[in-house]
PDB file of C-alpha atoms in Angstrom:
ATOM      1  CA  UNK A  27      41.059 161.596  74.089  1.00  0.00           C
ATOM      2  CA  UNK A  28      40.326 161.727  70.356  1.00  0.00           C
ATOM      3  CA  UNK A  29      38.769 159.174  68.046  1.00  0.00           C
ATOM      4  CA  UNK A  30      39.126 159.370  64.285  1.00  0.00           C
ATOM      5  CA  UNK A  31      37.357 157.491  61.517  1.00  0.00           C
ATOM      6  CA  UNK A  32      38.178 157.264  57.832  1.00  0.00           C
ATOM      7  CA  UNK A  33      35.860 155.723  55.254  1.00  0.00           C
ATOM      8  CA  UNK A  34      37.373 155.084  51.830  1.00  0.00           C
ATOM      9  CA  UNK A  35      35.471 154.262  48.653  1.00  0.00           C
ATOM     10  CA  UNK A  36      37.589 152.011  46.433  1.00  0.00           C
ATOM     11  CA  UNK A  37      37.247 150.714  42.886  1.00  0.00           C
ATOM     12  CA  UNK A  38      38.799 147.295  42.393  1.00  0.00           C
ATOM     13  CA  UNK A  39      40.693 146.254  39.278  1.00  0.00           C
ATOM     14  CA  UNK A  40      39.999 143.091  37.307  1.00  0.00           C
ATOM     15  CA  UNK A  41      37.606 141.363  39.725  1.00  0.00           C
ATOM     16  CA  UNK A  42      34.688 139.266  38.472  1.00  0.00           C
ATOM     17  CA  UNK A  43      33.328 137.598  41.597  1.00  0.00           C
ATOM     18  CA  UNK A  44      32.791 138.187  45.288  1.00  0.00           C
ATOM     19  CA  UNK A  45      35.456 135.565  45.953  1.00  0.00           C
ATOM     20  CA  UNK A  46      37.925 137.566  43.853  1.00  0.00           C
ATOM     21  CA  UNK A  47      36.896 140.730  45.672  1.00  0.00           C
ATOM     22  CA  UNK A  48      37.547 139.080  49.029  1.00  0.00           C
ATOM     23  CA  UNK A  49      41.007 137.998  47.840  1.00  0.00           C
ATOM     24  CA  UNK A  50      41.880 141.648  47.153  1.00  0.00           C
ATOM     25  CA  UNK A  51      40.215 143.294  50.151  1.00  0.00           C
ATOM     26  CA  UNK A  52      41.276 140.959  52.970  1.00  0.00           C
ATOM     27  CA  UNK A  53      45.043 141.583  52.573  1.00  0.00           C
ATOM     28  CA  UNK A  54      44.462 145.356  52.437  1.00  0.00           C
ATOM     29  CA  UNK A  55      42.422 145.334  55.651  1.00  0.00           C
ATOM     30  CA  UNK A  56      44.982 143.067  57.327  1.00  0.00           C
ATOM     31  CA  UNK A  57      47.852 145.360  56.333  1.00  0.00           C
ATOM     32  CA  UNK A  58      46.041 148.427  57.705  1.00  0.00           C
ATOM     33  CA  UNK A  59      45.513 146.644  61.016  1.00  0.00           C
ATOM     34  CA  UNK A  60      49.075 145.349  61.220  1.00  0.00           C
ATOM     35  CA  UNK A  61      50.985 148.457  60.144  1.00  0.00           C
ATOM     36  CA  UNK A  62      48.981 151.115  61.976  1.00  0.00           C
ATOM     37  CA  UNK A  63      47.301 149.276  64.895  1.00  0.00           C
ATOM     38  CA  UNK A  64      43.856 150.480  63.837  1.00  0.00           C
ATOM     39  CA  UNK A  65      40.440 148.894  63.638  1.00  0.00           C
ATOM     40  CA  UNK A  66      39.698 148.269  59.952  1.00  0.00           C
ATOM     41  CA  UNK A  67      36.925 146.472  58.097  1.00  0.00           C
ATOM     42  CA  UNK A  68      35.011 146.244  54.847  1.00  0.00           C
ATOM     43  CA  UNK A  69      31.820 148.166  55.625  1.00  0.00           C
ATOM     44  CA  UNK A  70      29.968 148.890  52.398  1.00  0.00           C
ATOM     45  CA  UNK A  71      29.141 147.745  48.881  1.00  0.00           C
ATOM     46  CA  UNK A  72      29.282 144.172  50.121  1.00  0.00           C
ATOM     47  CA  UNK A  73      27.331 142.739  47.184  1.00  0.00           C
ATOM     48  CA  UNK A  74      29.193 144.576  44.395  1.00  0.00           C
ATOM     49  CA  UNK A  75      32.170 142.920  42.706  1.00  0.00           C
ATOM     50  CA  UNK A  76      34.282 145.949  41.858  1.00  0.00           C
ATOM     51  CA  UNK A  77      33.427 148.433  44.604  1.00  0.00           C
ATOM     52  CA  UNK A  78      34.247 148.363  48.296  1.00  0.00           C
ATOM     53  CA  UNK A  79      34.103 150.698  51.246  1.00  0.00           C
ATOM     54  CA  UNK A  80      36.776 150.243  53.873  1.00  0.00           C
ATOM     55  CA  UNK A  81      36.563 151.965  57.252  1.00  0.00           C
ATOM     56  CA  UNK A  82      39.414 152.648  59.654  1.00  0.00           C
ATOM     57  CA  UNK A  83      39.160 153.890  63.250  1.00  0.00           C
ATOM     58  CA  UNK A  84      41.829 154.923  65.717  1.00  0.00           C
ATOM     59  CA  UNK A  85      42.087 156.473  69.184  1.00  0.00           C
ATOM     60  CA  UNK A  86      44.863 158.702  70.539  1.00  0.00           C
ATOM     61  CA  UNK A  87      45.598 161.298  73.174  1.00  0.00           C
ATOM     62  CA  UNK A  88      45.776 164.223  70.763  1.00  0.00           C
ATOM     63  CA  UNK A  89      44.097 165.168  67.508  1.00  0.00           C
ATOM     64  CA  UNK A  90      47.389 165.485  65.626  1.00  0.00           C
ATOM     65  CA  UNK A  91      48.287 161.860  66.232  1.00  0.00           C
ATOM     66  CA  UNK A  92      44.854 160.704  65.037  1.00  0.00           C
ATOM     67  CA  UNK A  93      45.225 162.806  61.893  1.00  0.00           C
ATOM     68  CA  UNK A  94      48.711 161.419  61.224  1.00  0.00           C
ATOM     69  CA  UNK A  95      47.492 157.819  61.476  1.00  0.00           C
ATOM     70  CA  UNK A  96      44.502 158.464  59.205  1.00  0.00           C
ATOM     71  CA  UNK A  97      46.776 160.245  56.693  1.00  0.00           C
ATOM     72  CA  UNK A  98      49.082 157.225  56.632  1.00  0.00           C
ATOM     73  CA  UNK A  99      46.142 154.849  56.122  1.00  0.00           C
ATOM     74  CA  UNK A 100      44.836 156.979  53.266  1.00  0.00           C
ATOM     75  CA  UNK A 101      48.280 157.015  51.622  1.00  0.00           C
ATOM     76  CA  UNK A 102      48.502 153.223  51.887  1.00  0.00           C
ATOM     77  CA  UNK A 103      45.113 152.854  50.165  1.00  0.00           C
ATOM     78  CA  UNK A 104      46.027 155.368  47.456  1.00  0.00           C
ATOM     79  CA  UNK A 105      49.324 153.604  46.714  1.00  0.00           C
ATOM     80  CA  UNK A 106      47.856 150.098  46.288  1.00  0.00           C
ATOM     81  CA  UNK A 107      48.093 149.208  42.576  1.00  0.00           C
ATOM     82  CA  UNK A 108      45.113 146.832  42.588  1.00  0.00           C
ATOM     83  CA  UNK A 109      42.620 149.502  43.732  1.00  0.00           C
ATOM     84  CA  UNK A 110      41.707 153.060  42.821  1.00  0.00           C
ATOM     85  CA  UNK A 111      40.873 155.400  45.683  1.00  0.00           C
ATOM     86  CA  UNK A 112      37.703 157.228  44.611  1.00  0.00           C
ATOM     87  CA  UNK A 113      36.907 159.242  47.737  1.00  0.00           C
ATOM     88  CA  UNK A 114      37.391 159.443  51.478  1.00  0.00           C
ATOM     89  CA  UNK A 115      35.375 160.792  54.389  1.00  0.00           C
ATOM     90  CA  UNK A 116      36.878 161.641  57.780  1.00  0.00           C
ATOM     91  CA  UNK A 117      35.407 162.272  61.185  1.00  0.00           C
ATOM     92  CA  UNK A 118      37.189 163.379  64.339  1.00  0.00           C
ATOM     93  CA  UNK A 119      35.558 163.128  67.753  1.00  0.00           C
ATOM     94  CA  UNK A 120      36.864 164.350  71.091  1.00  0.00           C
ATOM     95  CA  UNK A 121      35.924 162.979  74.491  1.00  0.00           C
ATOM     96  CA  UNK A 122      34.117 166.259  75.189  1.00  0.00           C
ATOM     97  CA  UNK A 123      31.704 165.873  72.232  1.00  0.00           C
TER      98      UNK A 123
END
């Protein structure tokens, strides 16, 4: 069994409040969960208006499937017009670690 985690650092567009930030981030997190059946959440930069860290985690029977899901999640984040993907960090764990 393999577990993969992706943390993405995003820059938001024209956002001037935490309420505006929430209005942008919540639909992105919901779409990640719905489309890819992953655990996703806002995990960092909670008090900044224009920055956000989103984390995604998934579990699968083989490493290739985990990588494919994380690739698809990263593509979704990169293609969103309201955010700029600044960086990502990935981790892959096996049940033997």
